[in-house]
Amino acid sequence: MARRKPLVVVTRKLPDSVETRMRELFDARLNVEDIPMDSAALVEAVKVADVLVPTVTDRIDSALLSQAGENLRLIASFSNGIDHIDVASALARGITVTNTPAVLTEDTADLTMALILSVPRRLTEGAQILQNEQEEWQGWSPTWMLGRRIWGKRLGIIGMGRIGQAVARRAKAFGLQIHYHNRRPLPHATEESLEATYWDSLDQMIARMDIVSVNCPHTPATYHLLSARRLKLLKPDAYIVNTARGEVIDENALTRMLEAGEIAGAGLDVFEHEPAVSPKLVRLARQGKVVLLPHMGSATLEGRIDMGEKVIVNIKTFMDGHRPPDRVLPSML
Ligand code: DGY
Protein backbone atom coordinates (compact mmCIF):
# COMPACT_ATOMS: atom_id res chain seq x y z
CA MET A 1 0.00 0.00 0.00
CA ALA A 2 1.34 3.44 -0.93
CA ARG A 3 2.46 5.54 1.99
CA ARG A 4 0.21 8.51 2.76
CA LYS A 5 1.78 11.83 1.83
CA PRO A 6 2.49 14.00 4.89
CA LEU A 7 0.04 16.82 5.57
CA VAL A 8 2.19 19.94 5.40
CA VAL A 9 0.54 23.19 6.51
CA VAL A 10 2.30 26.30 5.20
CA THR A 11 1.33 29.52 6.97
CA ARG A 12 2.20 32.10 4.29
CA LYS A 13 2.36 32.39 0.50
CA LEU A 14 5.66 31.06 -0.88
CA PRO A 15 7.15 31.54 -4.37
CA ASP A 16 5.12 29.70 -7.03
CA SER A 17 7.88 27.23 -7.91
CA VAL A 18 8.21 26.23 -4.24
CA GLU A 19 4.47 25.77 -3.86
CA THR A 20 4.29 23.69 -7.04
CA ARG A 21 7.02 21.34 -5.78
CA MET A 22 5.35 21.11 -2.37
CA ARG A 23 2.06 20.13 -4.03
CA GLU A 24 3.86 17.37 -5.94
CA LEU A 25 5.66 15.96 -2.91
CA PHE A 26 3.27 16.50 -0.03
CA ASP A 27 -0.37 16.85 0.87
CA ALA A 28 0.31 20.58 1.01
CA ARG A 29 -2.16 22.99 2.59
CA LEU A 30 -0.98 26.32 1.20
CA ASN A 31 -1.94 29.90 1.98
CA VAL A 32 -2.11 31.28 -1.56
CA GLU A 33 -4.06 34.36 -0.41
CA ASP A 34 -1.21 35.12 2.05
CA ILE A 35 -3.59 36.09 4.82
CA PRO A 36 -1.58 35.82 8.08
CA MET A 37 -3.02 33.08 10.27
CA ASP A 38 -4.64 34.19 13.52
CA SER A 39 -4.18 32.12 16.67
CA ALA A 40 -7.31 30.03 15.98
CA ALA A 41 -6.00 29.12 12.53
CA LEU A 42 -2.60 28.23 13.97
CA VAL A 43 -4.21 26.01 16.62
CA GLU A 44 -6.17 24.23 13.88
CA ALA A 45 -2.94 23.86 11.87
CA VAL A 46 -0.90 22.28 14.69
CA LYS A 47 -3.81 19.96 15.53
CA VAL A 48 -3.99 18.41 12.07
CA ALA A 49 -0.55 18.82 10.47
CA ASP A 50 2.25 16.29 10.23
CA VAL A 51 4.56 19.18 9.39
CA LEU A 52 4.09 22.89 10.07
CA VAL A 53 5.91 25.42 7.89
CA PRO A 54 5.73 28.74 9.74
CA THR A 55 7.58 31.98 9.04
CA VAL A 56 8.89 34.79 11.23
CA THR A 57 5.38 36.30 11.38
CA ASP A 58 3.94 33.33 13.32
CA ARG A 59 4.33 33.00 17.08
CA ILE A 60 4.88 29.32 17.81
CA ASP A 61 4.90 29.42 21.60
CA SER A 62 4.44 26.75 24.24
CA ALA A 63 0.69 27.49 24.60
CA LEU A 64 0.22 26.79 20.91
CA LEU A 65 2.44 23.71 21.01
CA SER A 66 0.45 22.32 23.94
CA GLN A 67 -2.49 22.03 21.52
CA ALA A 68 -0.51 20.14 18.88
CA GLY A 69 -1.95 16.87 17.64
CA GLU A 70 -0.04 13.62 17.84
CA ASN A 71 0.94 13.76 14.19
CA LEU A 72 2.94 16.98 14.44
CA ARG A 73 6.53 15.77 14.35
CA LEU A 74 8.32 18.54 12.44
CA ILE A 75 8.31 22.33 12.36
CA ALA A 76 10.21 23.23 9.19
CA SER A 77 10.46 26.98 9.53
CA PHE A 78 10.74 29.11 6.41
CA SER A 79 13.25 31.37 8.14
CA ASN A 80 16.80 31.75 9.25
CA GLY A 81 15.87 33.19 12.66
CA ILE A 82 14.11 30.92 15.12
CA ASP A 83 13.15 33.41 17.81
CA HIS A 84 9.45 33.13 16.85
CA ILE A 85 9.47 29.48 17.93
CA ASP A 86 9.70 28.14 21.46
CA VAL A 87 12.23 25.55 20.32
CA ALA A 88 12.83 24.15 23.82
CA SER A 89 9.09 23.42 24.17
CA ALA A 90 8.96 21.83 20.73
CA LEU A 91 11.97 19.60 21.43
CA ALA A 92 10.54 18.62 24.82
CA ARG A 93 7.43 17.41 22.96
CA GLY A 94 9.53 15.39 20.55
CA ILE A 95 8.96 17.81 17.67
CA THR A 96 12.00 18.41 15.46
CA VAL A 97 12.62 22.02 14.39
CA THR A 98 14.52 23.07 11.26
CA ASN A 99 15.33 26.46 9.74
CA THR A 100 16.90 27.76 6.51
CA PRO A 101 20.41 28.96 7.34
CA ALA A 102 23.12 30.11 4.92
CA VAL A 103 20.91 31.00 1.94
CA LEU A 104 20.07 34.50 3.24
CA THR A 105 23.61 35.50 4.05
CA GLU A 106 24.66 37.45 0.97
CA ASP A 107 21.30 39.20 0.47
CA THR A 108 21.15 40.31 4.09
CA ALA A 109 24.77 41.49 3.95
CA ASP A 110 23.98 43.50 0.79
CA LEU A 111 21.12 45.27 2.49
CA THR A 112 23.20 45.89 5.60
CA MET A 113 25.87 47.48 3.43
CA ALA A 114 23.18 49.54 1.68
CA LEU A 115 22.09 50.94 5.06
CA ILE A 116 25.70 51.53 6.14
CA LEU A 117 26.05 53.67 3.01
CA SER A 118 22.58 55.24 3.00
CA VAL A 119 22.54 56.76 6.45
CA PRO A 120 25.85 58.69 6.54
CA ARG A 121 25.53 59.61 2.84
CA ARG A 122 21.86 60.74 3.21
CA LEU A 123 20.73 58.62 0.29
CA THR A 124 17.00 58.50 0.98
CA GLU A 125 16.91 62.20 1.91
CA GLY A 126 18.55 63.10 -1.38
CA ALA A 127 16.26 60.82 -3.40
CA GLN A 128 13.19 62.36 -1.77
CA ILE A 129 14.19 65.89 -2.72
CA LEU A 130 13.79 65.13 -6.41
CA GLN A 131 10.48 63.35 -5.82
CA ASN A 132 8.97 66.20 -3.80
CA GLU A 133 6.68 68.14 -6.09
CA GLN A 134 6.38 71.07 -3.63
CA GLU A 135 10.06 71.88 -3.85
CA GLU A 136 12.19 72.59 -6.88
CA TRP A 137 15.85 71.58 -6.72
CA GLN A 138 18.01 74.71 -6.91
CA GLY A 139 21.08 72.87 -8.21
CA TRP A 140 24.42 71.82 -6.78
CA SER A 141 25.99 73.77 -3.94
CA PRO A 142 29.31 73.20 -2.13
CA THR A 143 27.76 73.13 1.32
CA TRP A 144 24.46 71.41 0.65
CA MET A 145 23.44 67.80 1.47
CA LEU A 146 26.73 67.04 3.11
CA GLY A 147 26.95 63.62 4.65
CA ARG A 148 29.85 61.84 6.30
CA ARG A 149 32.68 59.94 4.58
CA ILE A 150 32.58 56.14 4.76
CA TRP A 151 36.19 55.39 3.73
CA GLY A 152 38.58 55.03 6.68
CA LYS A 153 35.87 54.90 9.36
CA ARG A 154 35.61 52.18 12.00
CA LEU A 155 32.81 49.65 11.65
CA GLY A 156 31.95 47.59 14.73
CA ILE A 157 30.08 44.40 13.89
CA ILE A 158 28.12 42.77 16.70
CA GLY A 159 27.80 39.06 15.87
CA MET A 160 30.44 37.70 13.51
CA GLY A 161 28.60 34.67 12.17
CA ARG A 162 27.94 34.07 8.48
CA ILE A 163 26.13 37.39 7.95
CA GLY A 164 28.54 39.44 10.06
CA GLN A 165 31.47 38.08 8.06
CA ALA A 166 29.71 38.75 4.75
CA VAL A 167 29.14 42.35 5.90
CA ALA A 168 32.82 42.60 6.86
CA ARG A 169 33.94 41.43 3.39
CA ARG A 170 31.84 44.13 1.73
CA ALA A 171 32.75 46.82 4.23
CA LYS A 172 36.46 46.15 3.79
CA ALA A 173 36.10 46.90 0.08
CA PHE A 174 34.57 50.27 1.02
CA GLY A 175 37.65 51.13 3.07
CA LEU A 176 36.05 50.60 6.47
CA GLN A 177 38.23 49.28 9.29
CA ILE A 178 36.64 46.11 10.62
CA HIS A 179 36.12 45.56 14.34
CA TYR A 180 33.87 42.92 15.88
CA HIS A 181 32.41 41.53 19.04
CA ASN A 182 31.37 37.91 19.13
CA ARG A 183 30.99 35.10 21.65
CA ARG A 184 34.31 33.76 20.40
CA PRO A 185 37.06 35.28 18.24
CA LEU A 186 37.19 34.06 14.63
CA PRO A 187 39.93 31.63 13.56
CA HIS A 188 43.15 33.54 13.05
CA ALA A 189 43.19 33.04 9.24
CA THR A 190 39.64 34.47 8.87
CA GLU A 191 40.49 37.40 11.11
CA GLU A 192 43.58 38.05 9.05
CA SER A 193 41.80 37.91 5.69
CA LEU A 194 39.16 40.39 6.93
CA GLU A 195 41.79 42.46 8.73
CA ALA A 196 39.36 42.34 11.62
CA THR A 197 40.04 43.30 15.23
CA TYR A 198 38.29 41.30 17.95
CA TRP A 199 36.91 43.07 21.01
CA ASP A 200 36.07 40.88 23.97
CA SER A 201 34.37 43.85 25.62
CA LEU A 202 31.34 45.12 23.73
CA ASP A 203 31.32 48.27 25.88
CA GLN A 204 34.85 49.13 24.89
CA MET A 205 34.22 48.41 21.23
CA ILE A 206 31.08 50.46 20.74
CA ALA A 207 32.57 53.46 22.54
CA ARG A 208 35.15 53.71 19.74
CA MET A 209 33.14 52.93 16.59
CA ASP A 210 31.88 55.30 13.89
CA ILE A 211 29.29 52.80 12.65
CA VAL A 212 27.86 49.85 14.57
CA SER A 213 26.11 47.01 12.73
CA VAL A 214 23.94 44.50 14.58
CA ASN A 215 24.25 41.05 13.01
CA CYS A 216 23.62 38.65 15.87
CA PRO A 217 20.51 36.53 16.38
CA HIS A 218 17.88 37.42 18.96
CA THR A 219 18.20 35.01 21.89
CA PRO A 220 17.56 35.48 25.62
CA ALA A 221 21.25 36.46 25.89
CA THR A 222 21.05 39.16 23.19
CA TYR A 223 17.70 40.72 24.17
CA HIS A 224 18.45 44.46 24.63
CA LEU A 225 22.15 43.74 24.22
CA LEU A 226 22.29 47.38 23.19
CA SER A 227 20.61 48.60 26.35
CA ALA A 228 20.06 52.24 27.31
CA ARG A 229 23.30 52.13 29.30
CA ARG A 230 25.31 50.69 26.40
CA LEU A 231 23.83 52.99 23.79
CA LYS A 232 25.05 55.92 25.89
CA LEU A 233 28.60 54.70 25.25
CA LEU A 234 28.29 55.44 21.50
CA LYS A 235 30.08 58.50 20.18
CA PRO A 236 27.69 61.37 19.39
CA ASP A 237 28.66 61.17 15.72
CA ALA A 238 28.16 57.40 15.49
CA TYR A 239 25.60 55.62 13.31
CA ILE A 240 23.85 52.37 14.08
CA VAL A 241 22.48 49.82 11.61
CA ASN A 242 20.28 46.84 12.48
CA THR A 243 19.27 44.15 10.00
CA ALA A 244 19.13 41.35 12.61
CA ARG A 245 16.25 41.64 15.07
CA GLY A 246 14.65 44.70 16.68
CA GLU A 247 14.74 43.10 20.12
CA VAL A 248 18.56 43.29 20.25
CA ILE A 249 18.33 47.10 20.70
CA ASP A 250 16.34 48.93 23.36
CA GLU A 251 14.34 50.79 20.71
CA ASN A 252 12.86 53.37 23.11
CA ALA A 253 16.30 54.30 24.36
CA LEU A 254 17.66 54.51 20.81
CA THR A 255 14.72 56.71 19.76
CA ARG A 256 15.28 59.07 22.69
CA MET A 257 18.95 59.41 21.79
CA LEU A 258 18.16 60.10 18.13
CA GLU A 259 15.61 62.73 19.15
CA ALA A 260 18.12 64.36 21.46
CA GLY A 261 20.86 64.29 18.81
CA GLU A 262 23.00 62.07 21.03
CA ILE A 263 23.92 59.86 18.06
CA ALA A 264 24.12 60.84 14.41
CA GLY A 265 21.64 58.45 12.84
CA ALA A 266 20.34 54.92 12.37
CA GLY A 267 19.40 52.52 9.61
CA LEU A 268 16.79 50.02 10.78
CA ASP A 269 15.34 47.11 8.83
CA VAL A 270 13.87 45.44 11.92
CA PHE A 271 11.83 46.70 14.87
CA GLU A 272 11.16 45.66 18.42
CA HIS A 273 7.39 45.32 18.01
CA GLU A 274 7.09 44.34 14.36
CA PRO A 275 5.04 44.98 12.31
CA ALA A 276 4.36 48.05 14.48
CA VAL A 277 6.85 50.84 13.88
CA SER A 278 7.02 53.62 16.44
CA PRO A 279 5.55 56.91 15.12
CA LYS A 280 8.55 58.62 16.72
CA LEU A 281 10.89 56.67 14.45
CA VAL A 282 8.74 57.54 11.45
CA ARG A 283 9.00 61.22 12.42
CA LEU A 284 12.78 60.90 12.70
CA ALA A 285 12.83 59.30 9.24
CA ARG A 286 10.93 62.30 7.83
CA GLN A 287 13.58 64.53 9.39
CA GLY A 288 16.30 62.49 7.67
CA LYS A 289 17.79 61.20 10.91
CA VAL A 290 17.01 57.55 10.27
CA VAL A 291 16.40 55.26 7.32
CA LEU A 292 13.62 52.76 7.96
CA LEU A 293 13.03 49.63 5.88
CA PRO A 294 10.22 47.09 6.28
CA HIS A 295 12.22 43.94 7.25
CA MET A 296 13.44 43.28 3.72
CA GLY A 297 17.04 42.24 4.42
CA SER A 298 16.66 38.85 2.77
CA ALA A 299 13.86 39.78 0.36
CA THR A 300 15.13 38.57 -3.01
CA LEU A 301 13.32 36.13 -5.27
CA GLU A 302 16.41 33.92 -5.44
CA GLY A 303 16.72 33.93 -1.65
CA ARG A 304 13.08 33.01 -1.10
CA ILE A 305 13.32 30.15 -3.62
CA ASP A 306 16.49 28.88 -1.90
CA MET A 307 14.70 29.05 1.45
CA GLY A 308 11.81 27.05 0.00
CA GLU A 309 14.24 24.44 -1.37
CA LYS A 310 15.76 24.10 2.08
CA VAL A 311 12.35 23.65 3.68
CA ILE A 312 11.49 20.92 1.14
CA VAL A 313 14.80 19.08 1.67
CA ASN A 314 14.32 19.26 5.44
CA ILE A 315 10.79 17.83 5.23
CA LYS A 316 11.68 15.16 2.68
CA THR A 317 14.76 13.99 4.62
CA PHE A 318 12.78 13.85 7.84
CA MET A 319 9.92 11.94 6.24
CA ASP A 320 12.39 9.47 4.75
CA GLY A 321 13.54 8.69 8.27
CA HIS A 322 16.82 10.64 8.26
CA ARG A 323 18.09 13.63 10.20
CA PRO A 324 17.15 16.80 8.32
CA PRO A 325 20.23 18.90 7.49
CA ASP A 326 19.08 22.09 9.20
CA ARG A 327 17.98 20.79 12.59
CA VAL A 328 17.94 23.38 15.35
CA LEU A 329 19.88 21.87 18.21
CA PRO A 330 19.58 22.81 21.90
CA SER A 331 23.17 24.09 21.78
CA MET A 332 22.07 26.77 19.28
CA LEU A 333 19.49 28.28 21.65
C1 DGY B 1 14.70 35.29 8.73
O1 DGY B 1 14.42 34.36 7.96
O2 DGY B 1 15.04 35.11 9.88
C2 DGY B 1 14.66 36.67 8.20
O3 DGY B 1 14.63 37.61 9.20
C3 DGY B 1 13.55 36.89 7.23
O4 DGY B 1 14.02 37.90 6.40
XYZ file of C-alpha atoms and ligand atoms in Angstrom:
340
model
C 0.000 0.000 0.000
C 1.336 3.440 -0.929
C 2.463 5.540 1.985
C 0.210 8.508 2.764
C 1.779 11.828 1.834
C 2.489 14.004 4.890
C 0.045 16.816 5.565
C 2.187 19.940 5.398
C 0.544 23.194 6.510
C 2.299 26.304 5.201
C 1.330 29.520 6.974
C 2.198 32.101 4.290
C 2.358 32.389 0.502
C 5.661 31.064 -0.880
C 7.154 31.543 -4.370
C 5.116 29.700 -7.026
C 7.880 27.230 -7.910
C 8.213 26.234 -4.243
C 4.469 25.774 -3.860
C 4.290 23.686 -7.038
C 7.022 21.344 -5.785
C 5.348 21.114 -2.374
C 2.064 20.131 -4.031
C 3.865 17.373 -5.936
C 5.656 15.961 -2.908
C 3.267 16.504 -0.028
C -0.371 16.847 0.867
C 0.307 20.579 1.011
C -2.159 22.992 2.587
C -0.984 26.322 1.197
C -1.942 29.902 1.978
C -2.109 31.276 -1.565
C -4.057 34.356 -0.407
C -1.211 35.122 2.048
C -3.592 36.088 4.823
C -1.580 35.821 8.077
C -3.020 33.078 10.274
C -4.635 34.190 13.518
C -4.176 32.119 16.667
C -7.312 30.028 15.982
C -6.001 29.121 12.532
C -2.600 28.231 13.975
C -4.213 26.008 16.616
C -6.173 24.231 13.876
C -2.938 23.862 11.870
C -0.897 22.280 14.690
C -3.813 19.964 15.528
C -3.988 18.406 12.072
C -0.548 18.822 10.472
C 2.252 16.290 10.228
C 4.558 19.181 9.394
C 4.085 22.887 10.067
C 5.915 25.417 7.888
C 5.731 28.743 9.743
C 7.577 31.983 9.045
C 8.886 34.793 11.229
C 5.382 36.299 11.383
C 3.937 33.333 13.321
C 4.327 32.999 17.080
C 4.880 29.318 17.814
C 4.896 29.423 21.602
C 4.436 26.747 24.239
C 0.692 27.489 24.605
C 0.222 26.785 20.907
C 2.445 23.706 21.010
C 0.454 22.323 23.942
C -2.486 22.032 21.525
C -0.505 20.141 18.875
C -1.949 16.875 17.637
C -0.037 13.622 17.836
C 0.943 13.762 14.191
C 2.943 16.980 14.437
C 6.532 15.773 14.352
C 8.322 18.540 12.437
C 8.307 22.329 12.363
C 10.209 23.228 9.192
C 10.457 26.983 9.534
C 10.740 29.111 6.410
C 13.252 31.369 8.144
C 16.801 31.752 9.252
C 15.871 33.194 12.659
C 14.109 30.919 15.123
C 13.148 33.408 17.813
C 9.455 33.126 16.847
C 9.471 29.475 17.931
C 9.705 28.138 21.460
C 12.230 25.549 20.316
C 12.833 24.147 23.817
C 9.089 23.416 24.169
C 8.959 21.827 20.730
C 11.965 19.597 21.431
C 10.538 18.620 24.821
C 7.431 17.410 22.958
C 9.531 15.388 20.552
C 8.956 17.815 17.674
C 11.995 18.413 15.465
C 12.616 22.016 14.389
C 14.521 23.070 11.260
C 15.334 26.457 9.741
C 16.896 27.761 6.512
C 20.408 28.960 7.343
C 23.122 30.114 4.925
C 20.907 30.996 1.940
C 20.067 34.496 3.238
C 23.613 35.504 4.054
C 24.665 37.455 0.965
C 21.298 39.196 0.468
C 21.155 40.310 4.093
C 24.769 41.490 3.950
C 23.984 43.500 0.794
C 21.118 45.270 2.488
C 23.200 45.886 5.604
C 25.868 47.480 3.435
C 23.179 49.539 1.685
C 22.089 50.938 5.065
C 25.696 51.530 6.136
C 26.046 53.670 3.012
C 22.579 55.243 3.004
C 22.537 56.755 6.448
C 25.855 58.687 6.537
C 25.533 59.606 2.835
C 21.862 60.744 3.212
C 20.735 58.617 0.286
C 16.996 58.496 0.980
C 16.914 62.196 1.908
C 18.547 63.095 -1.384
C 16.261 60.823 -3.399
C 13.187 62.358 -1.770
C 14.193 65.889 -2.723
C 13.793 65.128 -6.412
C 10.477 63.354 -5.815
C 8.970 66.198 -3.800
C 6.677 68.144 -6.088
C 6.384 71.071 -3.628
C 10.062 71.881 -3.852
C 12.193 72.590 -6.884
C 15.851 71.581 -6.722
C 18.014 74.707 -6.906
C 21.084 72.866 -8.206
C 24.423 71.824 -6.782
C 25.994 73.774 -3.942
C 29.315 73.202 -2.133
C 27.758 73.135 1.324
C 24.456 71.408 0.652
C 23.441 67.796 1.470
C 26.734 67.043 3.111
C 26.947 63.624 4.647
C 29.850 61.838 6.301
C 32.683 59.938 4.576
C 32.583 56.136 4.761
C 36.193 55.387 3.727
C 38.582 55.031 6.680
C 35.868 54.900 9.363
C 35.608 52.185 12.001
C 32.806 49.647 11.645
C 31.946 47.586 14.728
C 30.076 44.395 13.888
C 28.118 42.769 16.700
C 27.804 39.062 15.866
C 30.441 37.698 13.507
C 28.601 34.670 12.174
C 27.941 34.072 8.481
C 26.127 37.388 7.946
C 28.542 39.438 10.061
C 31.472 38.076 8.057
C 29.707 38.752 4.748
C 29.144 42.350 5.898
C 32.824 42.596 6.862
C 33.941 41.431 3.395
C 31.838 44.126 1.726
C 32.750 46.824 4.229
C 36.461 46.150 3.788
C 36.099 46.900 0.079
C 34.570 50.269 1.016
C 37.647 51.130 3.071
C 36.053 50.600 6.474
C 38.229 49.278 9.295
C 36.642 46.106 10.619
C 36.117 45.559 14.344
C 33.869 42.920 15.876
C 32.412 41.526 19.040
C 31.369 37.905 19.126
C 30.986 35.099 21.652
C 34.309 33.756 20.403
C 37.059 35.277 18.240
C 37.192 34.062 14.632
C 39.925 31.630 13.559
C 43.146 33.539 13.047
C 43.185 33.042 9.242
C 39.641 34.468 8.867
C 40.491 37.400 11.109
C 43.582 38.054 9.048
C 41.796 37.915 5.686
C 39.164 40.387 6.926
C 41.794 42.461 8.729
C 39.362 42.341 11.615
C 40.042 43.300 15.225
C 38.288 41.299 17.953
C 36.911 43.068 21.013
C 36.074 40.876 23.972
C 34.373 43.854 25.620
C 31.335 45.117 23.733
C 31.322 48.266 25.884
C 34.852 49.129 24.889
C 34.225 48.407 21.230
C 31.077 50.458 20.740
C 32.571 53.456 22.539
C 35.151 53.709 19.741
C 33.145 52.932 16.585
C 31.875 55.302 13.891
C 29.292 52.797 12.651
C 27.863 49.846 14.568
C 26.114 47.009 12.727
C 23.945 44.498 14.585
C 24.247 41.052 13.014
C 23.623 38.645 15.868
C 20.510 36.527 16.379
C 17.881 37.422 18.958
C 18.204 35.012 21.888
C 17.558 35.476 25.623
C 21.254 36.458 25.889
C 21.051 39.160 23.189
C 17.698 40.718 24.168
C 18.451 44.462 24.627
C 22.153 43.744 24.225
C 22.294 47.381 23.186
C 20.611 48.596 26.355
C 20.060 52.238 27.306
C 23.298 52.132 29.296
C 25.307 50.691 26.405
C 23.830 52.991 23.787
C 25.047 55.917 25.889
C 28.603 54.701 25.245
C 28.290 55.435 21.500
C 30.076 58.496 20.177
C 27.685 61.375 19.394
C 28.657 61.170 15.715
C 28.158 57.397 15.492
C 25.598 55.616 13.308
C 23.853 52.369 14.079
C 22.481 49.820 11.613
C 20.276 46.843 12.477
C 19.273 44.148 9.996
C 19.126 41.354 12.612
C 16.250 41.644 15.069
C 14.654 44.698 16.683
C 14.743 43.103 20.124
C 18.557 43.293 20.252
C 18.332 47.097 20.703
C 16.339 48.928 23.363
C 14.344 50.791 20.713
C 12.856 53.370 23.106
C 16.303 54.300 24.364
C 17.657 54.512 20.814
C 14.724 56.705 19.757
C 15.284 59.070 22.692
C 18.955 59.407 21.791
C 18.165 60.102 18.132
C 15.606 62.733 19.146
C 18.124 64.364 21.463
C 20.862 64.285 18.810
C 23.001 62.075 21.031
C 23.921 59.861 18.055
C 24.121 60.837 14.406
C 21.636 58.445 12.835
C 20.341 54.916 12.373
C 19.398 52.525 9.611
C 16.793 50.022 10.779
C 15.343 47.110 8.833
C 13.867 45.436 11.919
C 11.826 46.698 14.871
C 11.164 45.659 18.419
C 7.389 45.321 18.014
C 7.094 44.340 14.361
C 5.043 44.980 12.305
C 4.359 48.049 14.478
C 6.854 50.840 13.878
C 7.021 53.615 16.437
C 5.553 56.907 15.116
C 8.549 58.621 16.721
C 10.892 56.675 14.454
C 8.739 57.540 11.449
C 8.996 61.225 12.423
C 12.779 60.895 12.698
C 12.834 59.300 9.240
C 10.933 62.302 7.831
C 13.582 64.532 9.395
C 16.302 62.494 7.667
C 17.788 61.198 10.909
C 17.007 57.549 10.274
C 16.396 55.256 7.325
C 13.625 52.755 7.965
C 13.031 49.631 5.885
C 10.223 47.086 6.282
C 12.215 43.936 7.252
C 13.437 43.284 3.723
C 17.040 42.245 4.417
C 16.656 38.851 2.770
C 13.864 39.777 0.360
C 15.130 38.572 -3.009
C 13.315 36.134 -5.267
C 16.414 33.925 -5.436
C 16.722 33.933 -1.653
C 13.084 33.008 -1.098
C 13.320 30.146 -3.616
C 16.493 28.884 -1.902
C 14.702 29.055 1.452
C 11.811 27.047 -0.004
C 14.236 24.443 -1.368
C 15.765 24.099 2.078
C 12.353 23.650 3.678
C 11.495 20.924 1.143
C 14.795 19.085 1.670
C 14.320 19.263 5.440
C 10.792 17.832 5.228
C 11.680 15.162 2.678
C 14.757 13.987 4.619
C 12.775 13.853 7.843
C 9.915 11.944 6.237
C 12.387 9.466 4.747
C 13.541 8.694 8.267
C 16.819 10.638 8.260
C 18.089 13.626 10.200
C 17.155 16.796 8.323
C 20.234 18.903 7.488
C 19.082 22.092 9.201
C 17.985 20.791 12.586
C 17.941 23.383 15.347
C 19.882 21.870 18.211
C 19.578 22.809 21.903
C 23.168 24.085 21.777
C 22.067 26.769 19.281
C 19.491 28.284 21.654
C 14.697 35.291 8.726
O 14.421 34.362 7.958
O 15.044 35.114 9.881
C 14.663 36.668 8.199
O 14.630 37.612 9.196
C 13.546 36.893 7.232
O 14.019 37.904 6.396
